[in-house]
Amino acid sequence: QADSHFGRAQAQHQTNNLTAAISDYSTAIQLKPGYAQAFYYRGGIKFEQGDYAGAEEDFTQAINAKPDYSYAYNDRGSSKRQQNKFDDAIADYTQALNKEPGLAFVYNNRGSAKRKKGDFSGALDDYNEAIRIKPIYAEAYNNRGSAKMDLADVEGAIKDFSKAIELRPNYALAYNNRATAKYKLKDYKSSAEDCTKAIQHSPDYGYAYLNRGIAREMLREDDAACADWKKAIELGIETA
């Protein structure tokens, strides 16, 4: 009976009926208290909903029921990262990798936690490993580019952002990041063009409007810059 509730929860989850899915996962857990997968998937929904503490608790229960559950360690790490508990997050990602060393996305996630706590060289090492395992990993290239920006390797960052875009041509974040790098090199025209690309792929991308406005100001396109900043404010970017 627990399995039937779990199966129904999975179907509800796939159709984005999250409240019903949580209810069925919870019923499955009541009927089978050590149901690791039900805790894991319920934690995933809580994470999607921004309940990071609740997600962390469910992933912990999943790990208690199944101590070698590498994906639960990864997702608990991400829950902790969202709560700014970076050292604890790194420890969970490391546990996941100890149990399953070939998980590129865990290296990517651990790199992001290291970057958040200011360990840019450590982050770079993790992104390198993620890319070594999965050479077509667009997100890892984008993140490695950001770490290179932190380390003042602007040219290296541009190469990584370009590779991310090559792998995922609609990658608005990578376009915006490359625009920021080009701005650092005083290539204002190309910076504005990258912001435009970011906006084409993500029309509500407030930071791309903000950054295009900054580039256009340097190009003496004052009216266009003001229009971009106005749009950024409309989209909730306070620094505009």
PDB file of C-alpha atoms in Angstrom:
ATOM      1  CA  GLN A   1       0.000   0.000   0.000  1.00  0.00           C
ATOM      2  CA  ALA A   2       2.891   2.390   0.716  1.00  0.00           C
ATOM      3  CA  ASP A   3       4.223   1.723  -2.782  1.00  0.00           C
ATOM      4  CA  SER A   4       0.901   2.591  -4.397  1.00  0.00           C
ATOM      5  CA  HIS A   5       0.860   5.951  -2.599  1.00  0.00           C
ATOM      6  CA  PHE A   6       4.468   6.504  -3.680  1.00  0.00           C
ATOM      7  CA  GLY A   7       3.571   5.718  -7.291  1.00  0.00           C
ATOM      8  CA  ARG A   8       0.614   8.092  -7.205  1.00  0.00           C
ATOM      9  CA  ALA A   9       2.836  10.792  -5.659  1.00  0.00           C
ATOM     10  CA  GLN A  10       5.307  10.375  -8.527  1.00  0.00           C
ATOM     11  CA  ALA A  11       2.508  10.880 -11.047  1.00  0.00           C
ATOM     12  CA  GLN A  12       1.246  13.974  -9.183  1.00  0.00           C
ATOM     13  CA  HIS A  13       4.796  15.307  -9.038  1.00  0.00           C
ATOM     14  CA  GLN A  14       5.253  14.913 -12.801  1.00  0.00           C
ATOM     15  CA  THR A  15       2.063  16.886 -13.462  1.00  0.00           C
ATOM     16  CA  ASN A  16       3.219  19.586 -10.996  1.00  0.00           C
ATOM     17  CA  ASN A  17       0.410  18.879  -8.537  1.00  0.00           C
ATOM     18  CA  LEU A  18       2.838  19.373  -5.686  1.00  0.00           C
ATOM     19  CA  THR A  19       0.426  19.601  -2.750  1.00  0.00           C
ATOM     20  CA  ALA A  20      -1.157  16.274  -3.657  1.00  0.00           C
ATOM     21  CA  ALA A  21       2.276  14.748  -4.249  1.00  0.00           C
ATOM     22  CA  ILE A  22       3.501  15.788  -0.793  1.00  0.00           C
ATOM     23  CA  SER A  23       0.344  14.332   0.735  1.00  0.00           C
ATOM     24  CA  ASP A  24       0.884  10.978  -0.969  1.00  0.00           C
ATOM     25  CA  TYR A  25       4.604  10.875  -0.135  1.00  0.00           C
ATOM     26  CA  SER A  26       3.672  11.596   3.488  1.00  0.00           C
ATOM     27  CA  THR A  27       1.109   8.800   3.514  1.00  0.00           C
ATOM     28  CA  ALA A  28       3.686   6.416   2.053  1.00  0.00           C
ATOM     29  CA  ILE A  29       6.076   7.385   4.880  1.00  0.00           C
ATOM     30  CA  GLN A  30       3.385   6.821   7.521  1.00  0.00           C
ATOM     31  CA  LEU A  31       2.756   3.351   6.144  1.00  0.00           C
ATOM     32  CA  LYS A  32       6.470   2.571   5.730  1.00  0.00           C
ATOM     33  CA  PRO A  33       8.494   4.773   8.122  1.00  0.00           C
ATOM     34  CA  GLY A  34      11.928   4.002   6.637  1.00  0.00           C
ATOM     35  CA  TYR A  35      10.889   4.776   3.049  1.00  0.00           C
ATOM     36  CA  ALA A  36      14.068   6.492   1.819  1.00  0.00           C
ATOM     37  CA  GLN A  37      12.807   7.354  -1.667  1.00  0.00           C
ATOM     38  CA  ALA A  38       9.596   8.917  -0.340  1.00  0.00           C
ATOM     39  CA  PHE A  39      11.604  11.141   2.001  1.00  0.00           C
ATOM     40  CA  TYR A  40      13.974  11.993  -0.854  1.00  0.00           C
ATOM     41  CA  TYR A  41      11.292  13.010  -3.342  1.00  0.00           C
ATOM     42  CA  ARG A  42       9.263  14.879  -0.731  1.00  0.00           C
ATOM     43  CA  GLY A  43      12.460  16.757   0.121  1.00  0.00           C
ATOM     44  CA  GLY A  44      12.868  17.586  -3.558  1.00  0.00           C
ATOM     45  CA  ILE A  45       9.450  19.245  -3.663  1.00  0.00           C
ATOM     46  CA  LYS A  46      10.186  21.219  -0.492  1.00  0.00           C
ATOM     47  CA  PHE A  47      13.424  22.379  -2.109  1.00  0.00           C
ATOM     48  CA  GLU A  48      11.520  23.481  -5.243  1.00  0.00           C
ATOM     49  CA  GLN A  49       9.140  25.420  -3.005  1.00  0.00           C
ATOM     50  CA  GLY A  50      11.970  27.192  -1.196  1.00  0.00           C
ATOM     51  CA  ASP A  51      11.521  25.312   2.098  1.00  0.00           C
ATOM     52  CA  TYR A  52      15.221  24.538   2.400  1.00  0.00           C
ATOM     53  CA  ALA A  53      15.148  23.633   6.108  1.00  0.00           C
ATOM     54  CA  GLY A  54      12.261  21.223   5.513  1.00  0.00           C
ATOM     55  CA  ALA A  55      14.068  19.759   2.504  1.00  0.00           C
ATOM     56  CA  GLU A  56      17.241  19.288   4.550  1.00  0.00           C
ATOM     57  CA  GLU A  57      15.245  17.399   7.188  1.00  0.00           C
ATOM     58  CA  ASP A  58      13.720  15.057   4.596  1.00  0.00           C
ATOM     59  CA  PHE A  59      17.076  14.377   2.934  1.00  0.00           C
ATOM     60  CA  THR A  60      18.494  13.576   6.385  1.00  0.00           C
ATOM     61  CA  GLN A  61      15.703  11.055   6.936  1.00  0.00           C
ATOM     62  CA  ALA A  62      16.442   9.540   3.521  1.00  0.00           C
ATOM     63  CA  ILE A  63      20.128   9.201   4.454  1.00  0.00           C
ATOM     64  CA  ASN A  64      19.251   7.676   7.834  1.00  0.00           C
ATOM     65  CA  ALA A  65      17.165   5.058   6.052  1.00  0.00           C
ATOM     66  CA  LYS A  66      19.730   4.483   3.274  1.00  0.00           C
ATOM     67  CA  PRO A  67      23.247   5.542   4.370  1.00  0.00           C
ATOM     68  CA  ASP A  68      24.805   5.124   0.889  1.00  0.00           C
ATOM     69  CA  TYR A  69      22.238   7.436  -0.775  1.00  0.00           C
ATOM     70  CA  SER A  70      24.648   9.683  -2.703  1.00  0.00           C
ATOM     71  CA  TYR A  71      21.907  11.757  -4.364  1.00  0.00           C
ATOM     72  CA  ALA A  72      20.373  12.526  -0.964  1.00  0.00           C
ATOM     73  CA  TYR A  73      23.767  13.732   0.288  1.00  0.00           C
ATOM     74  CA  ASN A  74      24.050  15.958  -2.797  1.00  0.00           C
ATOM     75  CA  ASP A  75      20.582  17.425  -2.389  1.00  0.00           C
ATOM     76  CA  ARG A  76      21.019  17.930   1.353  1.00  0.00           C
ATOM     77  CA  GLY A  77      24.225  19.787   0.483  1.00  0.00           C
ATOM     78  CA  SER A  78      22.255  22.034  -1.866  1.00  0.00           C
ATOM     79  CA  SER A  79      19.638  22.661   0.842  1.00  0.00           C
ATOM     80  CA  LYS A  80      22.393  23.689   3.229  1.00  0.00           C
ATOM     81  CA  ARG A  81      24.032  25.866   0.567  1.00  0.00           C
ATOM     82  CA  GLN A  82      20.757  27.733   0.119  1.00  0.00           C
ATOM     83  CA  GLN A  83      20.798  28.388   3.885  1.00  0.00           C
ATOM     84  CA  ASN A  84      24.379  29.739   3.651  1.00  0.00           C
ATOM     85  CA  LYS A  85      25.752  26.756   5.589  1.00  0.00           C
ATOM     86  CA  PHE A  86      28.633  26.388   3.163  1.00  0.00           C
ATOM     87  CA  ASP A  87      31.012  24.212   5.187  1.00  0.00           C
ATOM     88  CA  ASP A  88      28.220  21.742   5.981  1.00  0.00           C
ATOM     89  CA  ALA A  89      27.174  21.758   2.329  1.00  0.00           C
ATOM     90  CA  ILE A  90      30.734  21.016   1.195  1.00  0.00           C
ATOM     91  CA  ALA A  91      30.897  18.122   3.680  1.00  0.00           C
ATOM     92  CA  ASP A  92      27.703  16.619   2.208  1.00  0.00           C
ATOM     93  CA  TYR A  93      28.912  16.985  -1.369  1.00  0.00           C
ATOM     94  CA  THR A  94      32.162  15.299  -0.357  1.00  0.00           C
ATOM     95  CA  GLN A  95      30.199  12.430   1.213  1.00  0.00           C
ATOM     96  CA  ALA A  96      28.250  12.024  -2.027  1.00  0.00           C
ATOM     97  CA  LEU A  97      31.498  11.874  -4.010  1.00  0.00           C
ATOM     98  CA  ASN A  98      33.038   9.388  -1.575  1.00  0.00           C
ATOM     99  CA  LYS A  99      30.098   7.095  -2.268  1.00  0.00           C
ATOM    100  CA  GLU A 100      29.893   7.756  -6.022  1.00  0.00           C
ATOM    101  CA  PRO A 101      33.048   9.456  -7.380  1.00  0.00           C
ATOM    102  CA  GLY A 102      31.908   9.966 -10.988  1.00  0.00           C
ATOM    103  CA  LEU A 103      29.069  12.439 -10.374  1.00  0.00           C
ATOM    104  CA  ALA A 104      29.992  15.542 -12.363  1.00  0.00           C
ATOM    105  CA  PHE A 105      27.046  17.558 -11.035  1.00  0.00           C
ATOM    106  CA  VAL A 106      28.206  17.038  -7.439  1.00  0.00           C
ATOM    107  CA  TYR A 107      31.634  18.480  -8.284  1.00  0.00           C
ATOM    108  CA  ASN A 108      29.825  21.413  -9.912  1.00  0.00           C
ATOM    109  CA  ASN A 109      27.673  21.915  -6.825  1.00  0.00           C
ATOM    110  CA  ARG A 110      30.620  21.642  -4.434  1.00  0.00           C
ATOM    111  CA  GLY A 111      32.482  24.166  -6.559  1.00  0.00           C
ATOM    112  CA  SER A 112      29.587  26.595  -6.190  1.00  0.00           C
ATOM    113  CA  ALA A 113      29.565  26.157  -2.393  1.00  0.00           C
ATOM    114  CA  LYS A 114      33.316  26.781  -2.280  1.00  0.00           C
ATOM    115  CA  ARG A 115      32.904  29.865  -4.444  1.00  0.00           C
ATOM    116  CA  LYS A 116      30.166  31.183  -2.123  1.00  0.00           C
ATOM    117  CA  LYS A 117      32.550  30.969   0.847  1.00  0.00           C
ATOM    118  CA  GLY A 118      35.333  32.688  -1.107  1.00  0.00           C
ATOM    119  CA  ASP A 119      37.481  29.631  -1.928  1.00  0.00           C
ATOM    120  CA  PHE A 120      37.849  30.508  -5.601  1.00  0.00           C
ATOM    121  CA  SER A 121      40.820  28.227  -6.295  1.00  0.00           C
ATOM    122  CA  GLY A 122      39.018  25.283  -4.678  1.00  0.00           C
ATOM    123  CA  ALA A 123      35.949  26.084  -6.748  1.00  0.00           C
ATOM    124  CA  LEU A 124      38.056  26.139  -9.910  1.00  0.00           C
ATOM    125  CA  ASP A 125      39.458  22.684  -9.092  1.00  0.00           C
ATOM    126  CA  ASP A 126      35.948  21.266  -8.670  1.00  0.00           C
ATOM    127  CA  TYR A 127      34.668  22.809 -11.900  1.00  0.00           C
ATOM    128  CA  ASN A 128      37.722  21.397 -13.687  1.00  0.00           C
ATOM    129  CA  GLU A 129      36.856  17.931 -12.410  1.00  0.00           C
ATOM    130  CA  ALA A 130      33.189  18.300 -13.382  1.00  0.00           C
ATOM    131  CA  ILE A 131      34.260  19.204 -16.935  1.00  0.00           C
ATOM    132  CA  ARG A 132      36.816  16.371 -17.055  1.00  0.00           C
ATOM    133  CA  ILE A 133      34.068  13.872 -16.208  1.00  0.00           C
ATOM    134  CA  LYS A 134      31.476  15.522 -18.482  1.00  0.00           C
ATOM    135  CA  PRO A 135      33.110  17.592 -21.260  1.00  0.00           C
ATOM    136  CA  ILE A 136      29.760  18.887 -22.568  1.00  0.00           C
ATOM    137  CA  TYR A 137      28.700  20.351 -19.188  1.00  0.00           C
ATOM    138  CA  ALA A 138      27.587  23.882 -20.115  1.00  0.00           C
ATOM    139  CA  GLU A 139      26.737  24.923 -16.544  1.00  0.00           C
ATOM    140  CA  ALA A 140      30.177  23.879 -15.274  1.00  0.00           C
ATOM    141  CA  TYR A 141      31.869  25.940 -18.005  1.00  0.00           C
ATOM    142  CA  ASN A 142      29.733  28.940 -17.052  1.00  0.00           C
ATOM    143  CA  ASN A 143      30.517  28.477 -13.360  1.00  0.00           C
ATOM    144  CA  ARG A 144      34.221  27.981 -14.028  1.00  0.00           C
ATOM    145  CA  GLY A 145      34.130  31.227 -15.984  1.00  0.00           C
ATOM    146  CA  SER A 146      32.688  32.975 -12.930  1.00  0.00           C
ATOM    147  CA  ALA A 147      35.428  31.507 -10.725  1.00  0.00           C
ATOM    148  CA  LYS A 148      38.030  32.753 -13.206  1.00  0.00           C
ATOM    149  CA  MET A 149      36.438  36.211 -12.989  1.00  0.00           C
ATOM    150  CA  ASP A 150      36.832  36.016  -9.203  1.00  0.00           C
ATOM    151  CA  LEU A 151      40.522  35.203  -9.773  1.00  0.00           C
ATOM    152  CA  ALA A 152      40.886  38.127 -12.254  1.00  0.00           C
ATOM    153  CA  ASP A 153      41.451  35.801 -15.242  1.00  0.00           C
ATOM    154  CA  VAL A 154      39.090  37.726 -17.503  1.00  0.00           C
ATOM    155  CA  GLU A 155      40.332  36.289 -20.805  1.00  0.00           C
ATOM    156  CA  GLY A 156      40.031  32.742 -19.429  1.00  0.00           C
ATOM    157  CA  ALA A 157      36.543  33.545 -18.193  1.00  0.00           C
ATOM    158  CA  ILE A 158      35.444  34.738 -21.640  1.00  0.00           C
ATOM    159  CA  LYS A 159      36.657  31.461 -23.156  1.00  0.00           C
ATOM    160  CA  ASP A 160      34.605  29.473 -20.641  1.00  0.00           C
ATOM    161  CA  PHE A 161      31.472  31.586 -21.094  1.00  0.00           C
ATOM    162  CA  SER A 162      31.868  31.194 -24.868  1.00  0.00           C
ATOM    163  CA  LYS A 163      32.164  27.416 -24.501  1.00  0.00           C
ATOM    164  CA  ALA A 164      29.030  27.357 -22.338  1.00  0.00           C
ATOM    165  CA  ILE A 165      27.169  29.296 -25.053  1.00  0.00           C
ATOM    166  CA  GLU A 166      28.510  26.966 -27.751  1.00  0.00           C
ATOM    167  CA  LEU A 167      27.123  24.001 -25.809  1.00  0.00           C
ATOM    168  CA  ARG A 168      23.837  25.745 -24.951  1.00  0.00           C
ATOM    169  CA  PRO A 169      23.086  28.517 -27.472  1.00  0.00           C
ATOM    170  CA  ASN A 170      20.123  29.900 -25.487  1.00  0.00           C
ATOM    171  CA  TYR A 171      22.133  30.228 -22.225  1.00  0.00           C
ATOM    172  CA  ALA A 172      21.109  33.739 -21.152  1.00  0.00           C
ATOM    173  CA  LEU A 173      23.147  33.692 -17.937  1.00  0.00           C
ATOM    174  CA  ALA A 174      26.358  32.860 -19.819  1.00  0.00           C
ATOM    175  CA  TYR A 175      25.715  35.697 -22.295  1.00  0.00           C
ATOM    176  CA  ASN A 176      25.230  38.129 -19.413  1.00  0.00           C
ATOM    177  CA  ASN A 177      28.353  36.850 -17.671  1.00  0.00           C
ATOM    178  CA  ARG A 178      30.385  37.173 -20.864  1.00  0.00           C
ATOM    179  CA  ALA A 179      29.043  40.703 -21.258  1.00  0.00           C
ATOM    180  CA  THR A 180      30.358  41.554 -17.785  1.00  0.00           C
ATOM    181  CA  ALA A 181      33.774  40.129 -18.667  1.00  0.00           C
ATOM    182  CA  LYS A 182      33.904  42.071 -21.942  1.00  0.00           C
ATOM    183  CA  TYR A 183      32.964  45.246 -20.076  1.00  0.00           C
ATOM    184  CA  LYS A 184      35.990  44.669 -17.815  1.00  0.00           C
ATOM    185  CA  LEU A 185      38.130  44.673 -20.975  1.00  0.00           C
ATOM    186  CA  LYS A 186      36.429  47.923 -22.089  1.00  0.00           C
ATOM    187  CA  ASP A 187      34.833  46.146 -25.075  1.00  0.00           C
ATOM    188  CA  TYR A 188      31.593  48.017 -24.522  1.00  0.00           C
ATOM    189  CA  LYS A 189      30.005  47.376 -27.924  1.00  0.00           C
ATOM    190  CA  SER A 190      30.427  43.617 -27.695  1.00  0.00           C
ATOM    191  CA  SER A 191      29.311  43.708 -24.053  1.00  0.00           C
ATOM    192  CA  ALA A 192      26.051  45.421 -25.046  1.00  0.00           C
ATOM    193  CA  GLU A 193      25.560  42.896 -27.860  1.00  0.00           C
ATOM    194  CA  ASP A 194      25.897  39.992 -25.411  1.00  0.00           C
ATOM    195  CA  CYS A 195      23.345  41.608 -23.103  1.00  0.00           C
ATOM    196  CA  THR A 196      20.977  41.867 -26.069  1.00  0.00           C
ATOM    197  CA  LYS A 197      21.457  38.150 -26.724  1.00  0.00           C
ATOM    198  CA  ALA A 198      20.714  37.406 -23.069  1.00  0.00           C
ATOM    199  CA  ILE A 199      17.506  39.455 -23.295  1.00  0.00           C
ATOM    200  CA  GLN A 200      16.448  37.705 -26.513  1.00  0.00           C
ATOM    201  CA  HIS A 201      16.683  34.355 -24.742  1.00  0.00           C
ATOM    202  CA  SER A 202      15.268  35.599 -21.418  1.00  0.00           C
ATOM    203  CA  PRO A 203      13.095  38.704 -21.957  1.00  0.00           C
ATOM    204  CA  ASP A 204      12.578  39.360 -18.225  1.00  0.00           C
ATOM    205  CA  TYR A 205      16.289  39.225 -17.349  1.00  0.00           C
ATOM    206  CA  GLY A 206      16.610  42.437 -15.341  1.00  0.00           C
ATOM    207  CA  TYR A 207      20.381  42.255 -14.818  1.00  0.00           C
ATOM    208  CA  ALA A 208      20.939  41.982 -18.569  1.00  0.00           C
ATOM    209  CA  TYR A 209      19.018  45.252 -19.037  1.00  0.00           C
ATOM    210  CA  LEU A 210      21.030  46.832 -16.214  1.00  0.00           C
ATOM    211  CA  ASN A 211      24.337  45.731 -17.705  1.00  0.00           C
ATOM    212  CA  ARG A 212      23.363  46.743 -21.234  1.00  0.00           C
ATOM    213  CA  GLY A 213      22.479  50.177 -19.893  1.00  0.00           C
ATOM    214  CA  ILE A 214      25.914  50.459 -18.271  1.00  0.00           C
ATOM    215  CA  ALA A 215      27.636  49.444 -21.527  1.00  0.00           C
ATOM    216  CA  ARG A 216      25.481  51.813 -23.561  1.00  0.00           C
ATOM    217  CA  GLU A 217      26.337  54.663 -21.210  1.00  0.00           C
ATOM    218  CA  MET A 218      30.027  54.061 -22.000  1.00  0.00           C
ATOM    219  CA  LEU A 219      29.113  54.124 -25.714  1.00  0.00           C
ATOM    220  CA  ARG A 220      27.459  57.533 -25.135  1.00  0.00           C
ATOM    221  CA  GLU A 221      24.052  56.084 -26.021  1.00  0.00           C
ATOM    222  CA  ASP A 222      22.434  57.897 -23.118  1.00  0.00           C
ATOM    223  CA  ASP A 223      18.768  57.615 -24.117  1.00  0.00           C
ATOM    224  CA  ALA A 224      19.076  53.887 -24.781  1.00  0.00           C
ATOM    225  CA  ALA A 225      20.963  53.436 -21.498  1.00  0.00           C
ATOM    226  CA  CYS A 226      18.201  55.215 -19.556  1.00  0.00           C
ATOM    227  CA  ALA A 227      15.547  53.080 -21.253  1.00  0.00           C
ATOM    228  CA  ASP A 228      17.424  49.936 -20.226  1.00  0.00           C
ATOM    229  CA  TRP A 229      17.760  51.085 -16.625  1.00  0.00           C
ATOM    230  CA  LYS A 230      14.065  51.949 -16.504  1.00  0.00           C
ATOM    231  CA  LYS A 231      13.237  48.435 -17.738  1.00  0.00           C
ATOM    232  CA  ALA A 232      15.605  46.931 -15.144  1.00  0.00           C
ATOM    233  CA  ILE A 233      13.779  48.806 -12.379  1.00  0.00           C
ATOM    234  CA  GLU A 234      10.418  47.574 -13.726  1.00  0.00           C
ATOM    235  CA  LEU A 235      11.819  44.039 -13.467  1.00  0.00           C
ATOM    236  CA  GLY A 236      12.763  44.570  -9.811  1.00  0.00           C
ATOM    237  CA  ILE A 237      16.476  45.379 -10.066  1.00  0.00           C
ATOM    238  CA  GLU A 238      16.950  47.921  -7.289  1.00  0.00           C
ATOM    239  CA  THR A 239      20.552  48.863  -8.139  1.00  0.00           C
ATOM    240  CA  ALA A 240      19.345  50.379 -11.412  1.00  0.00           C
TER     241      ALA A 240
END
